[in-house]
N, CA, C and O atoms as a GROMACS GRO file, in nm:
protein
  444
    1MET      N    1  -8.742  -7.998  18.714
    1MET     CA    2  -8.768  -7.973  18.586
    1MET      C    3  -8.693  -7.841  18.492
    1MET      O    4  -8.675  -7.721  18.517
    2GLY      N    5  -8.651  -7.956  18.336
    2GLY     CA    6  -8.580  -7.868  18.294
    2GLY      C    7  -8.613  -7.725  18.203
    2GLY      O    8  -8.717  -7.699  18.143
    3ARG      N    9  -8.511  -7.656  18.211
    3ARG     CA   10  -8.593  -7.500  18.157
    3ARG      C   11  -8.505  -7.524  17.971
    3ARG      O   12  -8.382  -7.521  17.970
    4THR      N   13  -8.552  -7.537  17.885
    4THR     CA   14  -8.538  -7.482  17.724
    4THR      C   15  -8.494  -7.415  17.722
    4THR      O   16  -8.527  -7.312  17.782
    5ARG      N   17  -8.362  -7.430  17.634
    5ARG     CA   18  -8.304  -7.228  17.610
    5ARG      C   19  -8.339  -7.233  17.485
    5ARG      O   20  -8.329  -7.317  17.396
    6PRO      N   21  -8.402  -7.080  17.498
    6PRO     CA   22  -8.525  -7.003  17.371
    6PRO      C   23  -8.326  -7.004  17.254
    6PRO      O   24  -8.208  -6.982  17.282
    7GLU      N   25  -8.433  -7.056  17.085
    7GLU     CA   26  -8.381  -7.036  16.995
    7GLU      C   27  -8.289  -6.960  16.979
    7GLU      O   28  -8.333  -6.853  17.021
    8ARG      N   29  -8.127  -6.934  16.926
    8ARG     CA   30  -8.112  -6.882  16.847
    8ARG      C   31  -8.186  -6.745  16.762
    8ARG      O   32  -8.271  -6.777  16.680
    9ARG      N   33  -8.163  -6.625  16.775
    9ARG     CA   34  -8.272  -6.547  16.697
    9ARG      C   35  -8.187  -6.457  16.598
    9ARG      O   36  -8.092  -6.387  16.632
   10VAL      N   37  -8.258  -6.477  16.414
   10VAL     CA   38  -8.216  -6.402  16.316
   10VAL      C   39  -8.309  -6.308  16.303
   10VAL      O   40  -8.412  -6.330  16.240
   11GLY      N   41  -8.278  -6.177  16.370
   11GLY     CA   42  -8.437  -6.051  16.361
   11GLY      C   43  -8.526  -6.088  16.438
   11GLY      O   44  -8.488  -6.111  16.553
   12ILE      N   45  -8.630  -6.101  16.416
   12ILE     CA   46  -8.748  -6.165  16.495
   12ILE      C   47  -8.745  -6.280  16.468
   12ILE      O   48  -8.833  -6.341  16.529
   13ARG      N   49  -8.682  -6.344  16.402
   13ARG     CA   50  -8.718  -6.493  16.363
   13ARG      C   51  -8.613  -6.559  16.399
   13ARG      O   52  -8.502  -6.518  16.432
   14THR      N   53  -8.675  -6.714  16.386
   14THR     CA   54  -8.535  -6.804  16.481
   14THR      C   55  -8.466  -6.839  16.331
   14THR      O   56  -8.511  -6.836  16.217
   15TYR      N   57  -8.330  -6.876  16.391
   15TYR     CA   58  -8.283  -6.945  16.261
   15TYR      C   59  -8.307  -7.016  16.218
   15TYR      O   60  -8.280  -7.013  16.098
   16GLY      N   61  -8.374  -7.139  16.270
   16GLY     CA   62  -8.434  -7.258  16.175
   16GLY      C   63  -8.536  -7.197  16.119
   16GLY      O   64  -8.584  -7.287  16.049
   17GLU      N   65  -8.606  -7.098  16.102
   17GLU     CA   66  -8.677  -6.986  16.077
   17GLU      C   67  -8.651  -7.012  15.907
   17GLU      O   68  -8.698  -6.933  15.825
   18VAL      N   69  -8.498  -6.816  15.950
   18VAL     CA   70  -8.454  -6.820  15.841
   18VAL      C   71  -8.343  -6.938  15.736
   18VAL      O   72  -8.322  -6.924  15.616
   19ASP      N   73  -8.296  -7.033  15.814
   19ASP     CA   74  -8.209  -7.163  15.758
   19ASP      C   75  -8.303  -7.245  15.637
   19ASP      O   76  -8.284  -7.298  15.527
   20SER      N   77  -8.414  -7.221  15.730
   20SER     CA   78  -8.515  -7.312  15.639
   20SER      C   79  -8.559  -7.222  15.543
   20SER      O   80  -8.582  -7.286  15.441
   21ALA      N   81  -8.575  -7.136  15.532
   21ALA     CA   82  -8.632  -7.001  15.420
   21ALA      C   83  -8.506  -7.029  15.295
   21ALA      O   84  -8.526  -7.079  15.184
   22LEU      N   85  -8.379  -6.981  15.347
   22LEU     CA   86  -8.330  -7.015  15.262
   22LEU      C   87  -8.291  -7.124  15.169
   22LEU      O   88  -8.244  -7.114  15.056
   23ARG      N   89  -8.335  -7.300  15.284
   23ARG     CA   90  -8.340  -7.397  15.215
   23ARG      C   91  -8.446  -7.381  15.092
   23ARG      O   92  -8.431  -7.408  14.972
   24GLY      N   93  -8.545  -7.334  15.152
   24GLY     CA   94  -8.668  -7.310  15.039
   24GLY      C   95  -8.610  -7.212  14.904
   24GLY      O   96  -8.662  -7.184  14.796
   25LEU      N   97  -8.550  -7.195  14.933
   25LEU     CA   98  -8.576  -7.061  14.798
   25LEU      C   99  -8.509  -7.266  14.677
   25LEU      O  100  -8.579  -7.313  14.587
   26VAL      N  101  -8.415  -7.310  14.709
   26VAL     CA  102  -8.395  -7.455  14.613
   26VAL      C  103  -8.447  -7.457  14.580
   26VAL      O  104  -8.460  -7.431  14.460
   27ALA      N  105  -8.549  -7.500  14.676
   27ALA     CA  106  -8.700  -7.575  14.590
   27ALA      C  107  -8.802  -7.475  14.493
   27ALA      O  108  -8.842  -7.494  14.378
   28ARG      N  109  -8.830  -7.351  14.596
   28ARG     CA  110  -8.894  -7.274  14.462
   28ARG      C  111  -8.796  -7.287  14.277
   28ARG      O  112  -8.691  -7.318  14.220
   29HIS      N  113  -8.932  -7.236  14.263
   29HIS     CA  114  -8.913  -7.176  14.084
   29HIS      C  115  -8.969  -7.146  14.030
   29HIS      O  116  -9.080  -7.198  14.024
   30GLY      N  117  -8.933  -7.039  13.948
   30GLY     CA  118  -8.970  -6.911  13.868
   30GLY      C  119  -8.948  -6.833  13.885
   30GLY      O  120  -8.860  -6.847  13.970
   31GLY      N  121  -8.966  -6.679  13.861
   31GLY     CA  122  -8.920  -6.572  13.933
   31GLY      C  123  -8.811  -6.533  13.840
   31GLY      O  124  -8.779  -6.610  13.750
   32SER      N  125  -8.760  -6.436  13.852
   32SER     CA  126  -8.647  -6.364  13.885
   32SER      C  127  -8.528  -6.375  13.928
   32SER      O  128  -8.482  -6.293  14.007
   33ALA      N  129  -8.441  -6.504  13.869
   33ALA     CA  130  -8.297  -6.515  13.927
   33ALA      C  131  -8.251  -6.397  13.926
   33ALA      O  132  -8.200  -6.425  13.818
   34GLN      N  133  -8.203  -6.239  13.951
   34GLN     CA  134  -8.173  -6.164  14.044
   34GLN      C  135  -8.253  -6.171  14.153
   34GLN      O  136  -8.185  -6.184  14.254
   35PHE      N  137  -8.382  -6.166  14.177
   35PHE     CA  138  -8.452  -6.160  14.232
   35PHE      C  139  -8.420  -6.237  14.391
   35PHE      O  140  -8.440  -6.189  14.503
   36SER      N  141  -8.368  -6.361  14.357
   36SER     CA  142  -8.334  -6.493  14.371
   36SER      C  143  -8.235  -6.490  14.448
   36SER      O  144  -8.218  -6.518  14.567
   37ALA      N  145  -8.151  -6.442  14.340
   37ALA     CA  146  -7.976  -6.393  14.378
   37ALA      C  147  -8.027  -6.349  14.504
   37ALA      O  148  -8.048  -6.418  14.604
   38GLY      N  149  -8.051  -6.168  14.483
   38GLY     CA  150  -8.047  -6.093  14.653
   38GLY      C  151  -8.119  -6.145  14.760
   38GLY      O  152  -8.091  -6.108  14.874
   39GLU      N  153  -8.247  -6.261  14.733
   39GLU     CA  154  -8.248  -6.280  14.897
   39GLU      C  155  -8.216  -6.366  14.955
   39GLU      O  156  -8.250  -6.386  15.072
   40ALA      N  157  -8.097  -6.483  14.849
   40ALA     CA  158  -8.006  -6.568  14.887
   40ALA      C  159  -7.872  -6.506  14.995
   40ALA      O  160  -7.823  -6.540  15.102
   41VAL      N  161  -7.858  -6.440  14.935
   41VAL     CA  162  -7.711  -6.336  14.981
   41VAL      C  163  -7.785  -6.268  15.115
   41VAL      O  164  -7.739  -6.282  15.229
   42ALA      N  165  -7.904  -6.194  15.085
   42ALA     CA  166  -7.912  -6.177  15.213
   42ALA      C  167  -7.975  -6.261  15.343
   42ALA      O  168  -7.937  -6.238  15.458
   43LEU      N  169  -8.061  -6.344  15.315
   43LEU     CA  170  -8.011  -6.469  15.437
   43LEU      C  171  -7.895  -6.527  15.436
   43LEU      O  172  -7.861  -6.577  15.544
   44GLU      N  173  -7.822  -6.535  15.345
   44GLU     CA  174  -7.729  -6.585  15.427
   44GLU      C  175  -7.586  -6.533  15.499
   44GLU      O  176  -7.491  -6.595  15.548
   45TRP      N  177  -7.618  -6.386  15.482
   45TRP     CA  178  -7.627  -6.287  15.542
   45TRP      C  179  -7.636  -6.262  15.710
   45TRP      O  180  -7.551  -6.248  15.798
   46ALA      N  181  -7.796  -6.264  15.706
   46ALA     CA  182  -7.861  -6.198  15.788
   46ALA      C  183  -7.786  -6.416  15.903
   46ALA      O  184  -7.778  -6.443  16.023
   47LEU      N  185  -7.765  -6.473  15.820
   47LEU     CA  186  -7.729  -6.633  15.913
   47LEU      C  187  -7.562  -6.613  15.986
   47LEU      O  188  -7.490  -6.668  16.070
   48GLY      N  189  -7.561  -6.525  15.913
   48GLY     CA  190  -7.376  -6.514  15.969
   48GLY      C  191  -7.288  -6.592  15.850
   48GLY      O  192  -7.166  -6.599  15.867
   49ARG      N  193  -7.348  -6.650  15.729
   49ARG     CA  194  -7.221  -6.770  15.605
   49ARG      C  195  -7.171  -6.670  15.584
   49ARG      O  196  -7.051  -6.692  15.566
   50THR      N  197  -7.200  -6.545  15.572
   50THR     CA  198  -7.115  -6.465  15.481
   50THR      C  199  -7.010  -6.298  15.575
   50THR      O  200  -7.039  -6.208  15.654
   51VAL      N  201  -6.955  -6.320  15.541
   51VAL     CA  202  -6.863  -6.145  15.573
   51VAL      C  203  -6.932  -6.026  15.541
   51VAL      O  204  -6.954  -5.940  15.626
   52ARG      N  205  -6.955  -6.020  15.467
   52ARG     CA  206  -6.955  -5.875  15.424
   52ARG      C  207  -7.191  -5.855  15.331
   52ARG      O  208  -7.250  -5.922  15.246
   53SER      N  209  -7.217  -5.785  15.379
   53SER     CA  210  -7.327  -5.742  15.412
   53SER      C  211  -7.357  -5.693  15.240
   53SER      O  212  -7.286  -5.628  15.164
   54PRO      N  213  -7.546  -5.779  15.212
   54PRO     CA  214  -7.515  -5.781  14.997
   54PRO      C  215  -7.544  -5.568  14.989
   54PRO      O  216  -7.543  -5.514  14.878
   55ILE      N  217  -7.560  -5.503  15.085
   55ILE     CA  218  -7.562  -5.420  15.010
   55ILE      C  219  -7.489  -5.278  15.076
   55ILE      O  220  -7.518  -5.170  15.023
   56THR      N  221  -7.412  -5.279  15.171
   56THR     CA  222  -7.291  -5.188  15.200
   56THR      C  223  -7.184  -5.226  15.239
   56THR      O  224  -7.094  -5.146  15.267
   57GLY      N  225  -7.172  -5.361  15.249
   57GLY     CA  226  -7.065  -5.468  15.303
   57GLY      C  227  -6.975  -5.432  15.401
   57GLY      O  228  -6.854  -5.451  15.414
   58VAL      N  229  -7.087  -5.357  15.490
   58VAL     CA  230  -7.030  -5.432  15.601
   58VAL      C  231  -6.969  -5.574  15.651
   58VAL      O  232  -7.001  -5.687  15.614
   59GLY      N  233  -6.864  -5.533  15.753
   59GLY     CA  234  -6.812  -5.668  15.800
   59GLY      C  235  -6.852  -5.759  15.873
   59GLY      O  236  -6.854  -5.699  15.981
   60GLY      N  237  -6.883  -5.853  15.893
   60GLY     CA  238  -6.902  -5.869  16.009
   60GLY      C  239  -6.818  -6.076  16.053
   60GLY      O  240  -6.763  -6.160  15.982
   61ARG      N  241  -6.842  -6.074  16.147
   61ARG     CA  242  -6.837  -6.219  16.222
   61ARG      C  243  -6.919  -6.321  16.269
   61ARG      O  244  -6.900  -6.437  16.305
   62ASP      N  245  -7.040  -6.228  16.259
   62ASP     CA  246  -7.147  -6.331  16.382
   62ASP      C  247  -7.280  -6.267  16.305
   62ASP      O  248  -7.278  -6.168  16.231
   63VAL      N  249  -7.443  -6.378  16.352
   63VAL     CA  250  -7.548  -6.364  16.256
   63VAL      C  251  -7.578  -6.179  16.351
   63VAL      O  252  -7.638  -6.159  16.457
   64PRO      N  253  -7.514  -6.084  16.268
   64PRO     CA  254  -7.617  -6.015  16.322
   64PRO      C  255  -7.739  -5.916  16.397
   64PRO      O  256  -7.857  -5.950  16.410
   65ASP      N  257  -7.676  -5.783  16.443
   65ASP     CA  258  -7.860  -5.762  16.540
   65ASP      C  259  -7.895  -5.716  16.476
   65ASP      O  260  -7.842  -5.675  16.372
   66LEU      N  261  -8.094  -5.696  16.550
   66LEU     CA  262  -8.163  -5.637  16.454
   66LEU      C  263  -8.089  -5.475  16.344
   66LEU      O  264  -8.124  -5.438  16.232
   67HIS      N  265  -7.962  -5.403  16.455
   67HIS     CA  266  -7.996  -5.272  16.468
   67HIS      C  267  -7.918  -5.288  16.342
   67HIS      O  268  -7.935  -5.190  16.270
   68LEU      N  269  -7.799  -5.420  16.267
   68LEU     CA  270  -7.733  -5.373  16.205
   68LEU      C  271  -7.798  -5.377  16.093
   68LEU      O  272  -7.803  -5.285  16.012
   69LEU      N  273  -7.876  -5.531  16.075
   69LEU     CA  274  -8.010  -5.596  15.973
   69LEU      C  275  -8.119  -5.425  15.923
   69LEU      O  276  -8.166  -5.400  15.812
   70THR      N  277  -8.130  -5.340  16.050
   70THR     CA  278  -8.262  -5.278  15.949
   70THR      C  279  -8.172  -5.191  15.897
   70THR      O  280  -8.196  -5.139  15.788
   71ALA      N  281  -8.053  -5.160  15.969
   71ALA     CA  282  -7.953  -5.036  15.886
   71ALA      C  283  -7.967  -5.085  15.728
   71ALA      O  284  -7.993  -5.024  15.625
   72GLU      N  285  -7.940  -5.208  15.755
   72GLU     CA  286  -7.930  -5.270  15.564
   72GLU      C  287  -8.049  -5.260  15.510
   72GLU      O  288  -8.077  -5.253  15.390
   73VAL      N  289  -8.138  -5.259  15.627
   73VAL     CA  290  -8.280  -5.235  15.482
   73VAL      C  291  -8.290  -5.097  15.454
   73VAL      O  292  -8.318  -5.053  15.343
   74ASP      N  293  -8.268  -5.032  15.548
   74ASP     CA  294  -8.274  -4.905  15.535
   74ASP      C  295  -8.168  -4.846  15.366
   74ASP      O  296  -8.213  -4.795  15.263
   75ALA      N  297  -8.044  -4.876  15.397
   75ALA     CA  298  -7.927  -4.890  15.257
   75ALA      C  299  -7.990  -4.893  15.145
   75ALA      O  300  -7.978  -4.802  15.063
   76THR      N  301  -8.098  -5.042  15.120
   76THR     CA  302  -8.122  -5.086  15.059
   76THR      C  303  -8.234  -5.040  14.963
   76THR      O  304  -8.233  -5.030  14.840
   77VAL      N  305  -8.364  -5.005  15.081
   77VAL     CA  306  -8.432  -4.930  14.973
   77VAL      C  307  -8.362  -4.763  14.957
   77VAL      O  308  -8.427  -4.688  14.884
   78VAL      N  309  -8.247  -4.710  15.015
   78VAL     CA  310  -8.180  -4.593  14.930
   78VAL      C  311  -8.161  -4.615  14.771
   78VAL      O  312  -8.163  -4.543  14.670
   79ARG      N  313  -8.138  -4.781  14.806
   79ARG     CA  314  -8.083  -4.804  14.651
   79ARG      C  315  -8.188  -4.890  14.538
   79ARG      O  316  -8.177  -4.927  14.421
   80LEU      N  317  -8.238  -4.893  14.590
   80LEU     CA  318  -8.417  -4.906  14.572
   80LEU      C  319  -8.467  -4.723  14.466
   80LEU      O  320  -8.489  -4.696  14.348
   81GLU      N  321  -8.465  -4.669  14.560
   81GLU     CA  322  -8.528  -4.494  14.558
   81GLU      C  323  -8.417  -4.471  14.475
   81GLU      O  324  -8.467  -4.414  14.379
   82ASP      N  325  -8.265  -4.483  14.449
   82ASP     CA  326  -8.217  -4.410  14.322
   82ASP      C  327  -8.196  -4.456  14.202
   82ASP      O  328  -8.125  -4.555  14.189
   83PRO      N  329  -8.267  -4.381  14.070
   83PRO     CA  330  -8.305  -4.308  13.992
   83PRO      C  331  -8.196  -4.345  13.896
   83PRO      O  332  -8.205  -4.346  13.774
   84THR      N  333  -8.067  -4.384  13.988
   84THR     CA  334  -7.921  -4.330  13.830
   84THR      C  335  -7.914  -4.535  13.897
   84THR      O  336  -7.827  -4.614  13.861
   85ALA      N  337  -8.001  -4.559  13.970
   85ALA     CA  338  -7.939  -4.721  13.986
   85ALA      C  339  -7.991  -4.772  13.805
   85ALA      O  340  -8.053  -4.717  13.714
   86PRO      N  341  -7.913  -4.924  13.828
   86PRO     CA  342  -7.885  -4.959  13.660
   86PRO      C  343  -8.036  -5.034  13.724
   86PRO      O  344  -8.072  -5.068  13.837
   87ALA      N  345  -8.094  -5.035  13.596
   87ALA     CA  346  -8.248  -5.096  13.568
   87ALA      C  347  -8.236  -5.293  13.575
   87ALA      O  348  -8.338  -5.361  13.579
   88GLY      N  349  -8.087  -5.358  13.574
   88GLY     CA  350  -8.056  -5.485  13.609
   88GLY      C  351  -8.038  -5.526  13.758
   88GLY      O  352  -8.027  -5.643  13.794
   89ASN      N  353  -8.037  -5.427  13.836
   89ASN     CA  354  -8.050  -5.410  13.961
   89ASN      C  355  -8.169  -5.417  14.030
   89ASN      O  356  -8.203  -5.514  14.099
   90ARG      N  357  -8.232  -5.317  14.014
   90ARG     CA  358  -8.377  -5.352  14.118
   90ARG      C  359  -8.429  -5.485  14.127
   90ARG      O  360  -8.491  -5.518  14.227
   91ASP      N  361  -8.415  -5.540  14.060
   91ASP     CA  362  -8.466  -5.785  14.163
   91ASP      C  363  -8.396  -5.778  14.238
   91ASP      O  364  -8.426  -5.789  14.357
   92TYR      N  365  -8.286  -5.760  14.198
   92TYR     CA  366  -8.173  -5.787  14.297
   92TYR      C  367  -8.201  -5.719  14.454
   92TYR      O  368  -8.234  -5.782  14.554
   93PHE      N  369  -8.175  -5.544  14.443
   93PHE     CA  370  -8.186  -5.520  14.556
   93PHE      C  371  -8.358  -5.499  14.613
   93PHE      O  372  -8.399  -5.444  14.716
   94ARG      N  373  -8.444  -5.576  14.488
   94ARG     CA  374  -8.633  -5.634  14.572
   94ARG      C  375  -8.560  -5.745  14.670
   94ARG      O  376  -8.571  -5.758  14.792
   95GLY      N  377  -8.500  -5.802  14.598
   95GLY     CA  378  -8.458  -5.990  14.637
   95GLY      C  379  -8.406  -5.917  14.850
   95GLY      O  380  -8.475  -5.918  14.952
   96VAL      N  381  -8.250  -5.863  14.822
   96VAL     CA  382  -8.245  -5.822  14.960
   96VAL      C  383  -8.325  -5.735  15.059
   96VAL      O  384  -8.304  -5.748  15.180
   97TYR      N  385  -8.390  -5.672  15.028
   97TYR     CA  386  -8.516  -5.581  15.066
   97TYR      C  387  -8.630  -5.676  15.120
   97TYR      O  388  -8.634  -5.670  15.243
   98GLY      N  389  -8.690  -5.733  15.086
   98GLY     CA  390  -8.782  -5.859  15.123
   98GLY      C  391  -8.724  -5.925  15.176
   98GLY      O  392  -8.725  -5.874  15.288
   99ALA      N  393  -8.629  -6.065  15.185
   99ALA     CA  394  -8.568  -6.084  15.271
   99ALA      C  395  -8.516  -6.048  15.391
   99ALA      O  396  -8.510  -6.125  15.487
  100LEU      N  397  -8.467  -5.898  15.393
  100LEU     CA  398  -8.417  -5.914  15.532
  100LEU      C  399  -8.552  -5.792  15.573
  100LEU      O  400  -8.546  -5.724  15.675
  101SER      N  401  -8.609  -5.787  15.525
  101SER     CA  402  -8.754  -5.707  15.608
  101SER      C  403  -8.860  -5.801  15.661
  101SER      O  404  -8.959  -5.752  15.716
  102TRP      N  405  -8.847  -5.938  15.648
  102TRP     CA  406  -8.913  -6.069  15.625
  102TRP      C  407  -8.855  -6.042  15.783
  102TRP      O  408  -8.930  -6.023  15.878
  103ILE      N  409  -8.748  -6.044  15.789
  103ILE     CA  410  -8.637  -6.117  15.889
  103ILE      C  411  -8.658  -5.970  16.000
  103ILE      O  412  -8.643  -5.977  16.122
  104CYS      N  413  -8.681  -5.889  15.952
  104CYS     CA  414  -8.662  -5.784  16.108
  104CYS      C  415  -8.799  -5.805  16.137
  104CYS      O  416  -8.825  -5.832  16.254
  105GLY      N  417  -8.943  -5.794  16.015
  105GLY     CA  418  -9.032  -5.823  16.047
  105GLY      C  419  -9.174  -5.709  16.071
  105GLY      O  420  -9.286  -5.693  16.119
  106LEU      N  421  -9.048  -5.646  15.983
  106LEU     CA  422  -9.130  -5.557  15.840
  106LEU      C  423  -9.288  -5.598  15.772
  106LEU      O  424  -9.388  -5.530  15.754
  107ARG      N  425  -9.258  -5.730  15.748
  107ARG     CA  426  -9.353  -5.809  15.640
  107ARG      C  427  -9.394  -5.917  15.740
  107ARG      O  428  -9.362  -5.934  15.858
  108GLY      N  429  -9.474  -5.984  15.658
  108GLY     CA  430  -9.497  -6.085  15.725
  108GLY      C  431  -9.490  -6.231  15.699
  108GLY      O  432  -9.539  -6.329  15.755
  109ARG      N  433  -9.412  -6.213  15.593
  109ARG     CA  434  -9.372  -6.357  15.494
  109ARG      C  435  -9.267  -6.306  15.385
  109ARG      O  436  -9.255  -6.210  15.310
  110LEU      N  437  -9.191  -6.435  15.419
  110LEU     CA  438  -9.110  -6.406  15.298
  110LEU      C  439  -9.179  -6.439  15.143
  110LEU      O  440  -9.258  -6.521  15.097
  111VAL      N  441  -9.100  -6.325  15.094
  111VAL     CA  442  -9.248  -6.355  14.905
  111VAL      C  443  -9.151  -6.482  14.810
  111VAL      O  444  -9.194  -6.525  14.703
   0.00000   0.00000   0.00000
């Protein structure tokens, strides 16, 4: 009997789940454009499709591990709690936070 190879993980999610979530952003209407942009850039980075992380700018060549993903979540929380951050950036930060929190298992579903 052949053994099936487990699907690649992105945080606690499968690569396919995260890829599907990214494709679903295109189909979703409404909401803040900045929030959606934050979600999209976070998902793309988590899938290893962009070189720099959305908040800290950390570079990488592959899917980031859970440690790096949670560090980016933490950095996003710092930005969200910064009272000097421009108000227009908050939706973007919330989008990044929501997507990465979902990937790391801190949220049950992607908003």
